[in-house]
mmCIF file of C-alpha atoms in Angstrom:
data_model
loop_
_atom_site.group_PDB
_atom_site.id
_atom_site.type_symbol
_atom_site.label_atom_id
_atom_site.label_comp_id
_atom_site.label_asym_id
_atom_site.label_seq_id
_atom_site.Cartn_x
_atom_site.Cartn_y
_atom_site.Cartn_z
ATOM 1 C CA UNK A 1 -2.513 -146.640 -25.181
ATOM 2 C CA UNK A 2 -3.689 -149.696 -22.836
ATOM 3 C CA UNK A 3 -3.911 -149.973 -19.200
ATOM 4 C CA UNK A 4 -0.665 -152.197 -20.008
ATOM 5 C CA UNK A 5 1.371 -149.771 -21.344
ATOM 6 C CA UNK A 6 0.338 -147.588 -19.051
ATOM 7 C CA UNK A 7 2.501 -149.554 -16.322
ATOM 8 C CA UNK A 8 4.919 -151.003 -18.631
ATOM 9 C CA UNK A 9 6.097 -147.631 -20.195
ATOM 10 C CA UNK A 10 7.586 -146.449 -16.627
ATOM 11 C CA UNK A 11 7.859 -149.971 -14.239
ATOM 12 C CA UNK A 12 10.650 -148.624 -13.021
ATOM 13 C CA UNK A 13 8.922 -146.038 -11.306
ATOM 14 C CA UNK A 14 8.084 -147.862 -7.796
ATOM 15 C CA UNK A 15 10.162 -149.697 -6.692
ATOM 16 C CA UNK A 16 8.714 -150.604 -3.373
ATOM 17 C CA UNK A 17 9.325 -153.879 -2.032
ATOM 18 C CA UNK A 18 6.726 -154.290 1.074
ATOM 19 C CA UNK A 19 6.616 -158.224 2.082
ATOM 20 C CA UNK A 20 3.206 -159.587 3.069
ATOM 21 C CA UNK A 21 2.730 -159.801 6.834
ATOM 22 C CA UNK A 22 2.244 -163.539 8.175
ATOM 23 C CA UNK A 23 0.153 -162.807 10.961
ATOM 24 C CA UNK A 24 -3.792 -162.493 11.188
ATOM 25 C CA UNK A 25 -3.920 -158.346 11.849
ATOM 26 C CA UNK A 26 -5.347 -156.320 9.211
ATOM 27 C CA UNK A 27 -2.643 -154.837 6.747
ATOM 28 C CA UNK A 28 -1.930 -151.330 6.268
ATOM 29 C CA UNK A 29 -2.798 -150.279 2.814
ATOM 30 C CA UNK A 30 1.239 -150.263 1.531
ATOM 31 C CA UNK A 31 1.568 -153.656 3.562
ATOM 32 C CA UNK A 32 -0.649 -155.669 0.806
ATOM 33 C CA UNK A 33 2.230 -154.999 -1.620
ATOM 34 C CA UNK A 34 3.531 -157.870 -3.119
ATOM 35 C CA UNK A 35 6.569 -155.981 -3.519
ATOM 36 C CA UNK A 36 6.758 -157.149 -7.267
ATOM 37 C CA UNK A 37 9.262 -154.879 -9.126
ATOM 38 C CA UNK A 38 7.662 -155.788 -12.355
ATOM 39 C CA UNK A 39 4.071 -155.667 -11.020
ATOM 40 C CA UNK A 40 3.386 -152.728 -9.178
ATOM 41 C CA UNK A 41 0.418 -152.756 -8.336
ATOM 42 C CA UNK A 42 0.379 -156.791 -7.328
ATOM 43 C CA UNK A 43 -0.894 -156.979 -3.685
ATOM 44 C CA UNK A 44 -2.799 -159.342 -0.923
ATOM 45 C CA UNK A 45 -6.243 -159.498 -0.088
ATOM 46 C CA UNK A 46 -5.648 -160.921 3.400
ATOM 47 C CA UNK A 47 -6.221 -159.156 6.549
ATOM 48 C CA UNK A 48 -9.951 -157.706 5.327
ATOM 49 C CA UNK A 49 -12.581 -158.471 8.027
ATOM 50 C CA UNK A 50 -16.236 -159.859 7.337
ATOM 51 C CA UNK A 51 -19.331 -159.046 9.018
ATOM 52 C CA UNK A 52 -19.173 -162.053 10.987
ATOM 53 C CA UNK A 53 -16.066 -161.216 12.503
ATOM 54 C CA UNK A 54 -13.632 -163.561 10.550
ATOM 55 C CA UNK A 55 -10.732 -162.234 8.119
ATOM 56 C CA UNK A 56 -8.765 -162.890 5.222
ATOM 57 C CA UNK A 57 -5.651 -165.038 5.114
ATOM 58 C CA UNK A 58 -2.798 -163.421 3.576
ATOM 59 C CA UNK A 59 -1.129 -165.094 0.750
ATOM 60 C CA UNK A 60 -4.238 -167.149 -0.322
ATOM 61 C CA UNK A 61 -6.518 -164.817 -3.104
ATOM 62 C CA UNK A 62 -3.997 -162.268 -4.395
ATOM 63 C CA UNK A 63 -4.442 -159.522 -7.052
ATOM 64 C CA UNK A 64 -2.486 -157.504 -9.787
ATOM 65 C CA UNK A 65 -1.309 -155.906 -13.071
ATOM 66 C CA UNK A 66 -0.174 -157.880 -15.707
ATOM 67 C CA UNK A 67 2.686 -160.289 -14.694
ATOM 68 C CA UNK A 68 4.370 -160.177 -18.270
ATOM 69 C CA UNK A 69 7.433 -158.105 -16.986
ATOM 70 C CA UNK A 70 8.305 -159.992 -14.213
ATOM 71 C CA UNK A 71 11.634 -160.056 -12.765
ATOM 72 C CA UNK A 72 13.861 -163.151 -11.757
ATOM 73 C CA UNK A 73 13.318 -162.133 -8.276
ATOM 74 C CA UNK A 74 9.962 -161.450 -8.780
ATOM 75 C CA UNK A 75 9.465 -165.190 -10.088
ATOM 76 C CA UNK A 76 11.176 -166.231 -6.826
ATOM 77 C CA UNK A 77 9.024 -164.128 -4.888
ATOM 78 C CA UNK A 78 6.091 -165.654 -6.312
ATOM 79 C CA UNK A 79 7.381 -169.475 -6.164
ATOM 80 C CA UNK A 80 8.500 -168.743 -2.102
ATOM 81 C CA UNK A 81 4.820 -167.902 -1.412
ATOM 82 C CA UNK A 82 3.933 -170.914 -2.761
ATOM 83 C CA UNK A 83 1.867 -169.942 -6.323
ATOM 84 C CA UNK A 84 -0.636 -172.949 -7.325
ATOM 85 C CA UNK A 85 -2.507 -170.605 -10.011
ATOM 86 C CA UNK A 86 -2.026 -167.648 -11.824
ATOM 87 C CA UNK A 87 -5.086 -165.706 -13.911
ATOM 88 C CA UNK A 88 -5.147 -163.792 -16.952
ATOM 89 C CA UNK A 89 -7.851 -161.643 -17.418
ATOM 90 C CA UNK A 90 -6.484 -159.640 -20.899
ATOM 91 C CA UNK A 91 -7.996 -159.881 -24.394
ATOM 92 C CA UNK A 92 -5.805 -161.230 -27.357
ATOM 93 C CA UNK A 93 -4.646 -158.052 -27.978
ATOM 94 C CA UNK A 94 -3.337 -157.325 -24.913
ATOM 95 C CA UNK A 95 -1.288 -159.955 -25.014
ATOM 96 C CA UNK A 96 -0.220 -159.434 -28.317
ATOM 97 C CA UNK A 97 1.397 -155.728 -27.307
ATOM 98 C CA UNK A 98 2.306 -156.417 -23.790
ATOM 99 C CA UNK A 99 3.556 -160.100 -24.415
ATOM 100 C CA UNK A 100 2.127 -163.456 -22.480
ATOM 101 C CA UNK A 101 2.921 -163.628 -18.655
ATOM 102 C CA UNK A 102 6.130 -165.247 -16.950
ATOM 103 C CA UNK A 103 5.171 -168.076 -14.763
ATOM 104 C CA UNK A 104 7.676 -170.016 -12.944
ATOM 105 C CA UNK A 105 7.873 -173.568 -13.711
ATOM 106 C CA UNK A 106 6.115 -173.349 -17.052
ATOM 107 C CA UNK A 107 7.500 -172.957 -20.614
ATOM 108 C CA UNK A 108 7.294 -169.987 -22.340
ATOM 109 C CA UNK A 109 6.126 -171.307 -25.583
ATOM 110 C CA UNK A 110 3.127 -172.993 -23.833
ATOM 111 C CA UNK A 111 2.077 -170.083 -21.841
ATOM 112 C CA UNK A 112 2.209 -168.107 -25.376
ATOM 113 C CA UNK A 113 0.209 -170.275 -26.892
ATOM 114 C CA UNK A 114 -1.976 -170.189 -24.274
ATOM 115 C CA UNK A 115 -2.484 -166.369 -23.934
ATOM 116 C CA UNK A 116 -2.318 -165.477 -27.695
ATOM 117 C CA UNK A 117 -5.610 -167.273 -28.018
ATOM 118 C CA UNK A 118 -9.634 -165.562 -27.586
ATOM 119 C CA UNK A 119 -10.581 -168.863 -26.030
ATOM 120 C CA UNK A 120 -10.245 -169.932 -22.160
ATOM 121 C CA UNK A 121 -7.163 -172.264 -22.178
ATOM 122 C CA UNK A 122 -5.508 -173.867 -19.345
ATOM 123 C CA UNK A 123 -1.638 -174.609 -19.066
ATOM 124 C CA UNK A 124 -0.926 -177.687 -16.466
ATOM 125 C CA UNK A 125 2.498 -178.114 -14.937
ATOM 126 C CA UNK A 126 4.572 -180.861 -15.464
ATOM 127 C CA UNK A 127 4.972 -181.856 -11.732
ATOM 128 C CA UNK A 128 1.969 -181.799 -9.368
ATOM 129 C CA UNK A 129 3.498 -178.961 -7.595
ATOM 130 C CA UNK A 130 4.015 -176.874 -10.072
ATOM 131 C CA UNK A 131 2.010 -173.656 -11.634
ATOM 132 C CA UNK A 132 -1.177 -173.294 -13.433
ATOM 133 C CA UNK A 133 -1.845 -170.843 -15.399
ATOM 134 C CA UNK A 134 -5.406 -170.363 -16.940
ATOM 135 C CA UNK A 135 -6.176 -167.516 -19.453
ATOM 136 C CA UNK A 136 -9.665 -166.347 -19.298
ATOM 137 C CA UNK A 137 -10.321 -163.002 -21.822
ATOM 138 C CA UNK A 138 -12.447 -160.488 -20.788
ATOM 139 C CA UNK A 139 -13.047 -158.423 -23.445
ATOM 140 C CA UNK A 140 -16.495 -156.545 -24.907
ATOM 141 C CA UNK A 141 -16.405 -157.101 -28.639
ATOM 142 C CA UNK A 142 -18.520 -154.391 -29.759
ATOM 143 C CA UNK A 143 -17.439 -151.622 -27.436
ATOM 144 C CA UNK A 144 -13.626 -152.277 -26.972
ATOM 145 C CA UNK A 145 -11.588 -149.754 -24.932
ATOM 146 C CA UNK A 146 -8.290 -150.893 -25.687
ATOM 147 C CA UNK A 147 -9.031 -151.153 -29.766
ATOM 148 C CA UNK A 148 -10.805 -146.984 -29.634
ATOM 149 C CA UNK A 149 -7.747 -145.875 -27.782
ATOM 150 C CA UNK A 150 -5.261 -147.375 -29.328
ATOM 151 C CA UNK A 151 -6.846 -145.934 -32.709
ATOM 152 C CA UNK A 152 -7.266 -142.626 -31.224
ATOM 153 C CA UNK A 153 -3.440 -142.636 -30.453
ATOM 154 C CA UNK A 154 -1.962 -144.154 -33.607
ATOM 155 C CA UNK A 155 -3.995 -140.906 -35.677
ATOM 156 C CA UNK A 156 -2.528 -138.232 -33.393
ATOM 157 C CA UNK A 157 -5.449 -135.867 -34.008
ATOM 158 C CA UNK A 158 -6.160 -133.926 -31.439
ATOM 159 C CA UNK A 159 -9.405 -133.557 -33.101
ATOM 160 C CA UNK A 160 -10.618 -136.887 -32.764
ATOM 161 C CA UNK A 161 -8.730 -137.766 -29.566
ATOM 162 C CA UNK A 162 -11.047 -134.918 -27.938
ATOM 163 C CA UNK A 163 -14.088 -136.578 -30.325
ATOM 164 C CA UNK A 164 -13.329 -139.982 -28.319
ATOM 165 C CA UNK A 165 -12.654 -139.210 -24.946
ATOM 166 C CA UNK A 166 -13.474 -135.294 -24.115
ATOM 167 C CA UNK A 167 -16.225 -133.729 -22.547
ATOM 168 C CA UNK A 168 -16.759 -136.950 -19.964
ATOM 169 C CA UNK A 169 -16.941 -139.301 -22.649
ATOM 170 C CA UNK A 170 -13.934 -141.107 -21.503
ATOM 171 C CA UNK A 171 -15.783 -141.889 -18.061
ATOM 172 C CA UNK A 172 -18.748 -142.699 -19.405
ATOM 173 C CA UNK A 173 -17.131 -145.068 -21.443
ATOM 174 C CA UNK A 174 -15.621 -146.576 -18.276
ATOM 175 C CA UNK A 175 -18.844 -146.548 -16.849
ATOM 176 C CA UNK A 176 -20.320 -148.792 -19.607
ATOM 177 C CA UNK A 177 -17.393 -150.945 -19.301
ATOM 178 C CA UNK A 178 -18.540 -151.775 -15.877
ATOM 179 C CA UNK A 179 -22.038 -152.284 -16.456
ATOM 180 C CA UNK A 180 -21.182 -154.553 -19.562
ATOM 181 C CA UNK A 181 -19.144 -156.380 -16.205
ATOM 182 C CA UNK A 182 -22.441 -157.579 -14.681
ATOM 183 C CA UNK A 183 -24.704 -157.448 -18.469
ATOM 184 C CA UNK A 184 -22.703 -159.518 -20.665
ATOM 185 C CA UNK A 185 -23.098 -163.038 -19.891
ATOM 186 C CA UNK A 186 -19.964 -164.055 -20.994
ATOM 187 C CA UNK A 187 -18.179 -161.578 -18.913
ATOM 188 C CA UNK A 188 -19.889 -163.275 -15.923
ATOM 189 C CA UNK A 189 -18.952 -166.354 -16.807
ATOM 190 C CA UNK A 190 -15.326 -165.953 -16.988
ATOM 191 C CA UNK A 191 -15.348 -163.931 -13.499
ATOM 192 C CA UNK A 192 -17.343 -166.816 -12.057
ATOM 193 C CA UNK A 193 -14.546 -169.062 -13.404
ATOM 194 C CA UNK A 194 -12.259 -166.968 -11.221
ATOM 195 C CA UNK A 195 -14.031 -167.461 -7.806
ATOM 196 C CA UNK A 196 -14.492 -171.563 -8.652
ATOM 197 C CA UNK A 197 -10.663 -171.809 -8.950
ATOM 198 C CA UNK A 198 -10.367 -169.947 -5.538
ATOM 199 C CA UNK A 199 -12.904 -171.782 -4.152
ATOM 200 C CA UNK A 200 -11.508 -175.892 -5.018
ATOM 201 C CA UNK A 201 -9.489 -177.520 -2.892
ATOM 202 C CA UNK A 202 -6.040 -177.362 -4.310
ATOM 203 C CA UNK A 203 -6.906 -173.437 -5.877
ATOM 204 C CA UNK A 204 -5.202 -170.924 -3.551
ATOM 205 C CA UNK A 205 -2.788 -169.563 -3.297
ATOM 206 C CA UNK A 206 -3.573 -167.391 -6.962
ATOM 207 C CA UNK A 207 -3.170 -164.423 -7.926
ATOM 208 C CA UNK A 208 -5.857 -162.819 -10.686
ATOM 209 C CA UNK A 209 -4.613 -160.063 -12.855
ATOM 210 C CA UNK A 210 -5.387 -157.982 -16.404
ATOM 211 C CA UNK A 211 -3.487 -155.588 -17.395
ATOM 212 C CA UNK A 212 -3.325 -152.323 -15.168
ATOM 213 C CA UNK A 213 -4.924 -154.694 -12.138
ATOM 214 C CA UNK A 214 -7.445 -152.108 -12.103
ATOM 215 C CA UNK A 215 -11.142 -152.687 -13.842
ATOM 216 C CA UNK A 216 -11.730 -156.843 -14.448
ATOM 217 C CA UNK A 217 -9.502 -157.412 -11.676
ATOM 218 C CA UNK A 218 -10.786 -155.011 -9.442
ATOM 219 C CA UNK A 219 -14.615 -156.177 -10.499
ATOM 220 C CA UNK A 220 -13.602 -160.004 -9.092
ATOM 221 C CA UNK A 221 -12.194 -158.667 -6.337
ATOM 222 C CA UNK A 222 -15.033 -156.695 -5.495
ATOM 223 C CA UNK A 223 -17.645 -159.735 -5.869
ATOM 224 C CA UNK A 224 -15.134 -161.934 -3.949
ATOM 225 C CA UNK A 225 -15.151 -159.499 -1.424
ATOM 226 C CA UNK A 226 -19.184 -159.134 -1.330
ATOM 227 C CA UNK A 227 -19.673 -162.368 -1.184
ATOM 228 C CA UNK A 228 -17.428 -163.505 1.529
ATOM 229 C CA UNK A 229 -19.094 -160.594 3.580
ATOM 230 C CA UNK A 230 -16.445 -157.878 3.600
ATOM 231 C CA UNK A 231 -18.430 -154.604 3.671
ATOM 232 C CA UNK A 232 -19.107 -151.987 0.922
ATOM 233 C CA UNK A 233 -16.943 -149.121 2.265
ATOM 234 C CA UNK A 234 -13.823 -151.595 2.625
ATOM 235 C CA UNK A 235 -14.903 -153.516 -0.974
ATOM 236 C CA UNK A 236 -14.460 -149.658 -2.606
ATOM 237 C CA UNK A 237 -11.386 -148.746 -0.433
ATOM 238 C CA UNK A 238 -9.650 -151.551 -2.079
ATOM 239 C CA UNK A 239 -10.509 -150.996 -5.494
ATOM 240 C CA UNK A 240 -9.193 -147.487 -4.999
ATOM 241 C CA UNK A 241 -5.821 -148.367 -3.077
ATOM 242 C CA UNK A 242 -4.856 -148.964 -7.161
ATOM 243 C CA UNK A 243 -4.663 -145.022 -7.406
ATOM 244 C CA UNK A 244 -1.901 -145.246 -4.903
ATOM 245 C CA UNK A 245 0.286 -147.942 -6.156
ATOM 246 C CA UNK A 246 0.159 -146.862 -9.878
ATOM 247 C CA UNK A 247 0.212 -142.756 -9.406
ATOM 248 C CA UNK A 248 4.137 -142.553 -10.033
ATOM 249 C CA UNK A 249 3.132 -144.474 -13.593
ATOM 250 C CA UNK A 250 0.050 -142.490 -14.661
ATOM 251 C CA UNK A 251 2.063 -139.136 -13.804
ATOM 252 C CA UNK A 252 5.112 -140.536 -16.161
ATOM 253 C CA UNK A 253 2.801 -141.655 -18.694
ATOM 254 C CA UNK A 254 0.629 -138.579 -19.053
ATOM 255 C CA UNK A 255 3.439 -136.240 -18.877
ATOM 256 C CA UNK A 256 5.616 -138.131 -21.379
ATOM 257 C CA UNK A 257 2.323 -138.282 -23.815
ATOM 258 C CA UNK A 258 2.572 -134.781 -23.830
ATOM 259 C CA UNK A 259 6.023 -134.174 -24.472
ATOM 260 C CA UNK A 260 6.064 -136.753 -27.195
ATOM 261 C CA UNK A 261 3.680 -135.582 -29.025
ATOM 262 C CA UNK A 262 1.327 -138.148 -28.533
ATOM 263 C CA UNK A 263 -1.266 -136.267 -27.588
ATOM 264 C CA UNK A 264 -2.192 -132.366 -27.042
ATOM 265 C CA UNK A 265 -4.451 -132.962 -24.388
ATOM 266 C CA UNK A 266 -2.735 -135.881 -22.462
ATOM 267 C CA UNK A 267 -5.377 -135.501 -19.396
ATOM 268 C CA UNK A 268 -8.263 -136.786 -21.430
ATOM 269 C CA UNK A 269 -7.010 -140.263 -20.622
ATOM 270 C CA UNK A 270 -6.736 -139.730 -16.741
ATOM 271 C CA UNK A 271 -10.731 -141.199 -16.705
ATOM 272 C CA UNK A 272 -9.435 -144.389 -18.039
ATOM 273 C CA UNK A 273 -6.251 -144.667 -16.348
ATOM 274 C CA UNK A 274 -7.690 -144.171 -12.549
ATOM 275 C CA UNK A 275 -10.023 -146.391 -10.233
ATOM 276 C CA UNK A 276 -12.943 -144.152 -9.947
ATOM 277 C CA UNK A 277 -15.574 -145.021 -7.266
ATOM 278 C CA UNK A 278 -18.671 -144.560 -9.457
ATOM 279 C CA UNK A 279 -16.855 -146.695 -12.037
ATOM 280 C CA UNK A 280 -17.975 -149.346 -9.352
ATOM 281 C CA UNK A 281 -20.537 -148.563 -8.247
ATOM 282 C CA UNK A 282 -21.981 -148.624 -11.835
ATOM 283 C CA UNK A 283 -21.600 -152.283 -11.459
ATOM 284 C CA UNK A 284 -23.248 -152.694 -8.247
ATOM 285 C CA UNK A 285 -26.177 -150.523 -9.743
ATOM 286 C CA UNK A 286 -25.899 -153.036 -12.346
ATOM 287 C CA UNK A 287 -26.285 -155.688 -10.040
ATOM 288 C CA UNK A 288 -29.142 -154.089 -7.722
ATOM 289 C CA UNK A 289 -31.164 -153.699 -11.319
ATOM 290 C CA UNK A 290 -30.841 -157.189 -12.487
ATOM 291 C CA UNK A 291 -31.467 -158.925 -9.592
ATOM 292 C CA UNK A 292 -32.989 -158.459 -6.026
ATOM 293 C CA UNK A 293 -30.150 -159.279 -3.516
ATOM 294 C CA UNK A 294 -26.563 -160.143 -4.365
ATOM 295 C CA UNK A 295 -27.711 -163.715 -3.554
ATOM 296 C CA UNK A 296 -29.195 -163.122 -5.996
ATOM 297 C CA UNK A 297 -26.853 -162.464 -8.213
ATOM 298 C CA UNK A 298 -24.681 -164.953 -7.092
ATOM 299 C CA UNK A 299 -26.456 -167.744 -7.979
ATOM 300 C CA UNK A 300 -28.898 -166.999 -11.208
ATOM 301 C CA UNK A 301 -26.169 -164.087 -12.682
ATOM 302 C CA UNK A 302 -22.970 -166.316 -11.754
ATOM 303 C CA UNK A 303 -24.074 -169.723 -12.106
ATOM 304 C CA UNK A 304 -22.806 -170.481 -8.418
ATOM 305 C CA UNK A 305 -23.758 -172.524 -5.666
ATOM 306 C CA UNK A 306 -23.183 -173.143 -1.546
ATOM 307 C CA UNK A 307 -20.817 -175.141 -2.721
ATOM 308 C CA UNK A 308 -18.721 -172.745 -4.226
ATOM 309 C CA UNK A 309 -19.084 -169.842 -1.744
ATOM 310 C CA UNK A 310 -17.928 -172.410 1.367
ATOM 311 C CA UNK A 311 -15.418 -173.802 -0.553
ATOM 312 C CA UNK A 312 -14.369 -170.000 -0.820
ATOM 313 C CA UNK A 313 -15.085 -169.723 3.297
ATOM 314 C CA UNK A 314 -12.797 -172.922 3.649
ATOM 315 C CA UNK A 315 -10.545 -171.551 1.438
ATOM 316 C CA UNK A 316 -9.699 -167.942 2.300
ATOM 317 C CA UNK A 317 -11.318 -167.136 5.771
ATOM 318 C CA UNK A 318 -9.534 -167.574 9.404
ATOM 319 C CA UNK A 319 -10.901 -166.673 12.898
ATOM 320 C CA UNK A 320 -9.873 -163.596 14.170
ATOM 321 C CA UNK A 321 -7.311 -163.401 16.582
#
């Protein structure tokens, strides 16, 4: 089972429909909704406040789960907000079970040939004012969560389900997941890709997603955070407002796991299916061990510049009312 499936298999089980607030105030936590029916857990980072006293302007850097069951009025949702770029985080195989993302204005064939690929590939609109879409796979190769669990559930041993996942081995394997975020250098790469997009001229608004919206999208979100100055405790608050918008899912999921027969022990996979807080901070440890500052970081672990963090300022950042 994937983080996809995990919303797919029960989408229908918030149907919320919050709109994002146009002024400059800080959002409530259900406020940042999207109100996607089809992406539940699709939601605004406006209305954070920095250090220095600015905040984020809604409908510019947006986040989410995996935009492949999209309604028609979700589509229309997205195109009234006025959508330049859409990101997809998934591997291949991802893409392959859930199916390639709906993007307004661009044809399905080219955004599936686009997505079913391993390789970074960019999909251009027709029109200048149309859509981009950009597929960027994060995916570790040698230690692949979706591949050992979907394994684990094809085989239906209970055995080797508890083998793979019991006894805190599912966390720790989110935990290495997360480290692998700020280790691999092609993982850094593709997140740094993310945060150039945001930061040109003609990038926002975009929304950045993988599948569940939950562990590559909630690790850009938490350097795009960082680095515009947001602090820790609101960076982690985020990343764990994804509990609330996808409970309803993970309780359907897990339950119906167990009354299919899917699984004895349906609970093993609650580590993998939840935001955990030392899931992040793993990364940040990460981070703190490779390099002195986040500066740091920034610029020798992300290959970016001055240029690319005020573009991001320019970008994303008003004055406070």
């Amino acid at each position: 089972m994937t983080e996809q499936q995990t919303e797919t298999t029960a989408i229908q089980a918030d149907r919320k429909a919050v709109r994002v607030p146009t002024d400059g105030a800080e959002a409530a936590p259900q406020a940042r909704s999207l109100g996607l029916r089809g992406a539940v857990n699709a939601r605004d980072l406006g209305g954070y406040r920095t250090a220095d006293g600015r905040v984020l302007k809604h409908g510019v850097a947006l986040r989410s789960d995996g935009l492949n069951r999209l309604t028609e009025e979700d589509l229309g949702l997205l195109a009234a907000i006025g959508l330049r770029q859409v990101v997809d985080l998934r591997s291949l195989d991802e893409v392959r079970e859930a199916g390639p993302d709906r993007v307004p204005g661009l044809p399905v064939a080219a955004i599936a040939a686009a997505e079913l690929s391993s390789e970074p590939i960019t999909v251009a609109p027709a029109s200048g004012d149309g859509m981009t879409l950009h597929h960027l796979p994060v995916f570790a190769a040698d230690f692949d969560i979706y591949v050992a669990l979907r394994d684990a559930l094809a085989d239906r041993s209970p055995e080797k389900q508890r083998a793979l996942l019991g006894d805190g081995k599912a966390a720790a394997m989110m935990v290495g997941l997360y480290r692998w975020f700020v280790t691999d250098a092609v993982a850094r790469e593709r997140f740094a890709a993310v945060l150039r997009l945001l930061a040109a001229p003609d990038g926002p608004p975009l929304i950045f997603h993988c599948s569940a919206g939950k562990d590559r999208t909630g690790w850009t979100a938490a350097v795009l955070l960082t680095a515009l100055g947001v602090d820790r405790e609101t960076v982690f608050a985020d990343y764990l407002l994804t509990n609330e918008r996808s409970a309803a899912i993970v309780e359907h999921v897990v339950d119906s796991f167990g009354t299919r027969g899917l699984m004895q022990e349906p609970e093993l996979l609650l580590p993998v299916f939840r935001a955990e807080r030392r899931y992040l901070e793993a990364a940040f440890e990460e981070v703190a061990a490779g390099w002195a500052t986040f500066e740091d970081f920034w610029q020798d672990g992300l290959g970016l510049d001055d240029e690319v963090l005020a573009g991001l300022r320019a970008n994303l950042l008003a004055d406070a009312r």
